[in-house]
Amino acid sequence: MNVCVIGTGYVGLVTGACFAEFGCQVICADVDGAKIAALRQGQMPIYEPGLEDLVVRNVAQGRLSFTTDTAEAVRASLVVFIAVPTPPREDGSTDLGVVESVAREIGRAMDGYKVIVNKSTVPVGSATKVRGWIEAELPRRAQRRFSVASNPEFLREGAAIGDFMRPDRVVIGADDEEATAILKSLYRPLYLIETPVVVTSVATAELAKYAANAFLATKVSFINEFANLCEAVGADVHDIARAIGLDRRIGSKFLHPGPGFGGSCFPKDARSVAHFAREHESRLRIVEAVVEVNDSQQRRMIEKITALLDGDLDGRVIGALGLSFKPETDDMRDAPSLTILRGLIERGARVRAYDPQAMEHARKLLPDVVLCENAYEVCEGADGLVVLTEWNQFRMLDLARVKSLMRQPLVADLRNVYDPVDMRDAGFTYVCVGR
Ligand code: NAD
């Protein structure tokens, strides 16, 4: 089957490479000429474990190619995935501007029946808008029959290839049988491993993606509020998470306390669904609270670090370990590190930082932060050390060396990667979250 994916970012590139691996003929299209040129040279625009091998192999075997010519990619394909950004506006609503411009481009290129599939996360009703934008641009003598479907993506950055190849489920939202049949046949390789396929209406599939992210974000804010209560009453949130997580009705995932969720999806999707729910006069009060709790959790981390340094950050040097919103990705979009480090800098702190993959983004997003070569360089002359992202390489640092490099042995472990007793035994004043 011939497939094209428009937008070659975290979702589009993984989708394209994985469908090529399944045996499809895939063209990935993007407006970013430098990105396409680099991909043609086998250079990945993002850090995602396993991606480079997959891309290079499928390009070499002739199933995967890259272009800046979206129209040509559309004409060559039966299934056209839209995987472009859907950023938030100031009020939390979703900006569909890029989706619109891509849909119009698809419309102008249409030369026969195709299934246009929204993989971007978009508010309910977006497929109808996409249909309208395509129809408005159809060449006069073009075949007017086409389908618009929704196939939301649930992959996790850092584990994206595995998630795409072995998903918990695939959701196909289509309002006609032809599109459903084509998308089911595209995902047929997953039937062999008995992946459940949930076939729904388009509107339901669009909303399912928001429901999933809102629910996971709820678990994070829930455990963070309990972590704060644990601090107040002298309880241990890890034990709470284990005690409740072993209950299969609750489940142990997403019960890890920390500085609040970040990344390109949870914050924007939670705000977006809360916004369009309000527009439909059906408020999602839980989701609104989740967003509020998350914002306050990030601010609370600034207070925690300030308190650790006796309430005065002016001129103090703070070392930060980790900048990406989670390990195994270079993605810093909406990372808690941004809010927290900017907050510390506003209070007069000087920040030094290191991240194994996110340094290039950090240079642009945190221009006032001194970027170091490794974790130990971060510690040099620091009045306090903050663990912001739980990369494996930060879990077993040589604590004696860390202590000898720092000006003061103060550690705020916002990911709870160290044991409080070990840290105190090693001579650190140590704070963490909820223990
Ligand atoms: P991204 O920013 O990594 O990639 C988007 C790509 O689209 C970029 O390469 C950009 O150059 C390209 N693009 C922009 N305008 C274009 C145009 N007019 N024509 C062609 N290409 C264009 O974004 P992403 O993280 O892959 O997210 C894409 C969508 O998928 C969003 O709606 C997001 O919410 C959703 N999503 C993301 C994830 C994730 O983990 N990143 C997971 C599930 C769903």
mmCIF file of C-alpha atoms and ligand atoms in Angstrom, residues 6-12 29-32 35 83-86 98 101-102 119-121 153 155 157 209 264-265 268 333, ligand 1:
data_model
loop_
_atom_site.group_PDB
_atom_site.id
_atom_site.type_symbol
_atom_site.label_atom_id
_atom_site.label_comp_id
_atom_site.label_asym_id
_atom_site.label_seq_id
_atom_site.Cartn_x
_atom_site.Cartn_y
_atom_site.Cartn_z
ATOM 1 C CA ILE A 6 2.850 14.912 6.054
ATOM 2 C CA GLY A 7 4.941 16.318 8.899
ATOM 3 C CA THR A 8 8.162 14.464 9.665
ATOM 4 C CA GLY A 9 8.514 15.118 13.402
ATOM 5 C CA TYR A 10 8.280 12.870 16.469
ATOM 6 C CA VAL A 11 5.011 11.308 15.294
ATOM 7 C CA GLY A 12 5.289 11.543 11.512
ATOM 8 C CA ALA A 29 6.827 15.083 3.397
ATOM 9 C CA ASP A 30 7.828 18.170 5.365
ATOM 10 C CA VAL A 31 8.116 21.922 4.755
ATOM 11 C CA ASP A 32 11.455 21.993 6.518
ATOM 12 C CA LYS A 35 15.239 18.422 7.875
ATOM 13 C CA ALA A 83 1.067 14.572 11.460
ATOM 14 C CA VAL A 84 1.757 18.287 11.765
ATOM 15 C CA PRO A 85 1.849 20.462 14.917
ATOM 16 C CA THR A 86 -1.415 21.502 16.575
ATOM 17 C CA VAL A 98 -1.026 24.143 9.980
ATOM 18 C CA SER A 101 -2.822 24.687 5.178
ATOM 19 C CA VAL A 102 -1.913 20.996 4.747
ATOM 20 C CA LYS A 119 -2.850 11.608 13.248
ATOM 21 C CA SER A 120 -2.278 15.026 14.747
ATOM 22 C CA THR A 121 -4.168 15.469 18.006
ATOM 23 C CA GLU A 153 -1.401 8.298 18.059
ATOM 24 C CA LEU A 155 3.155 6.508 21.300
ATOM 25 C CA GLU A 157 8.585 9.631 23.088
ATOM 26 C CA LYS A 209 -7.005 10.684 22.381
ATOM 27 C CA SER A 264 4.451 18.425 23.970
ATOM 28 C CA CYS A 265 1.191 16.591 24.729
ATOM 29 C CA LYS A 268 -1.526 21.294 25.680
ATOM 30 C CA ARG A 333 8.593 21.368 24.817
HETATM 31 P P1 NAD B 1 6.772 17.919 15.584
HETATM 32 O O1 NAD B 1 6.836 19.363 15.785
HETATM 33 O O2 NAD B 1 7.834 17.024 16.093
HETATM 34 O O3 NAD B 1 6.673 17.600 14.008
HETATM 35 C C1 NAD B 1 5.815 18.278 13.151
HETATM 36 C C2 NAD B 1 6.458 18.353 11.773
HETATM 37 O O4 NAD B 1 5.535 18.974 10.884
HETATM 38 C C3 NAD B 1 7.726 19.191 11.743
HETATM 39 O O5 NAD B 1 8.780 18.445 11.138
HETATM 40 C C4 NAD B 1 7.358 20.388 10.874
HETATM 41 O O6 NAD B 1 8.422 20.874 10.092
HETATM 42 C C5 NAD B 1 6.274 19.787 10.010
HETATM 43 N N1 NAD B 1 5.388 20.767 9.364
HETATM 44 C C6 NAD B 1 4.961 21.948 9.870
HETATM 45 N N2 NAD B 1 4.165 22.562 8.967
HETATM 46 C C7 NAD B 1 4.095 21.739 7.895
HETATM 47 C C8 NAD B 1 3.436 21.816 6.641
HETATM 48 N N3 NAD B 1 2.668 22.865 6.321
HETATM 49 N N4 NAD B 1 3.615 20.808 5.754
HETATM 50 C C9 NAD B 1 4.391 19.736 6.059
HETATM 51 N N5 NAD B 1 5.038 19.613 7.239
HETATM 52 C C10 NAD B 1 4.883 20.600 8.142
HETATM 53 O O7 NAD B 1 5.346 17.456 16.163
HETATM 54 P P2 NAD B 1 4.953 16.038 16.790
HETATM 55 O O8 NAD B 1 5.430 15.957 18.191
HETATM 56 O O9 NAD B 1 5.309 14.964 15.826
HETATM 57 O O10 NAD B 1 3.375 16.198 16.866
HETATM 58 C C11 NAD B 1 2.559 16.178 15.707
HETATM 59 C C12 NAD B 1 1.118 15.953 16.148
HETATM 60 O O11 NAD B 1 1.018 14.677 16.781
HETATM 61 C C13 NAD B 1 0.605 16.967 17.161
HETATM 62 O O12 NAD B 1 -0.762 17.169 16.929
HETATM 63 C C14 NAD B 1 0.773 16.243 18.487
HETATM 64 O O13 NAD B 1 -0.124 16.700 19.463
HETATM 65 C C15 NAD B 1 0.472 14.815 18.100
HETATM 66 N N6 NAD B 1 1.082 13.800 18.960
HETATM 67 C C16 NAD B 1 2.373 13.936 19.394
HETATM 68 C C17 NAD B 1 2.929 12.935 20.179
HETATM 69 C C18 NAD B 1 4.346 13.070 20.687
HETATM 70 O O14 NAD B 1 4.733 12.281 21.565
HETATM 71 N N7 NAD B 1 5.150 13.983 20.183
HETATM 72 C C19 NAD B 1 2.182 11.797 20.522
HETATM 73 C C20 NAD B 1 0.892 11.684 20.042
HETATM 74 C C21 NAD B 1 0.344 12.688 19.260
#
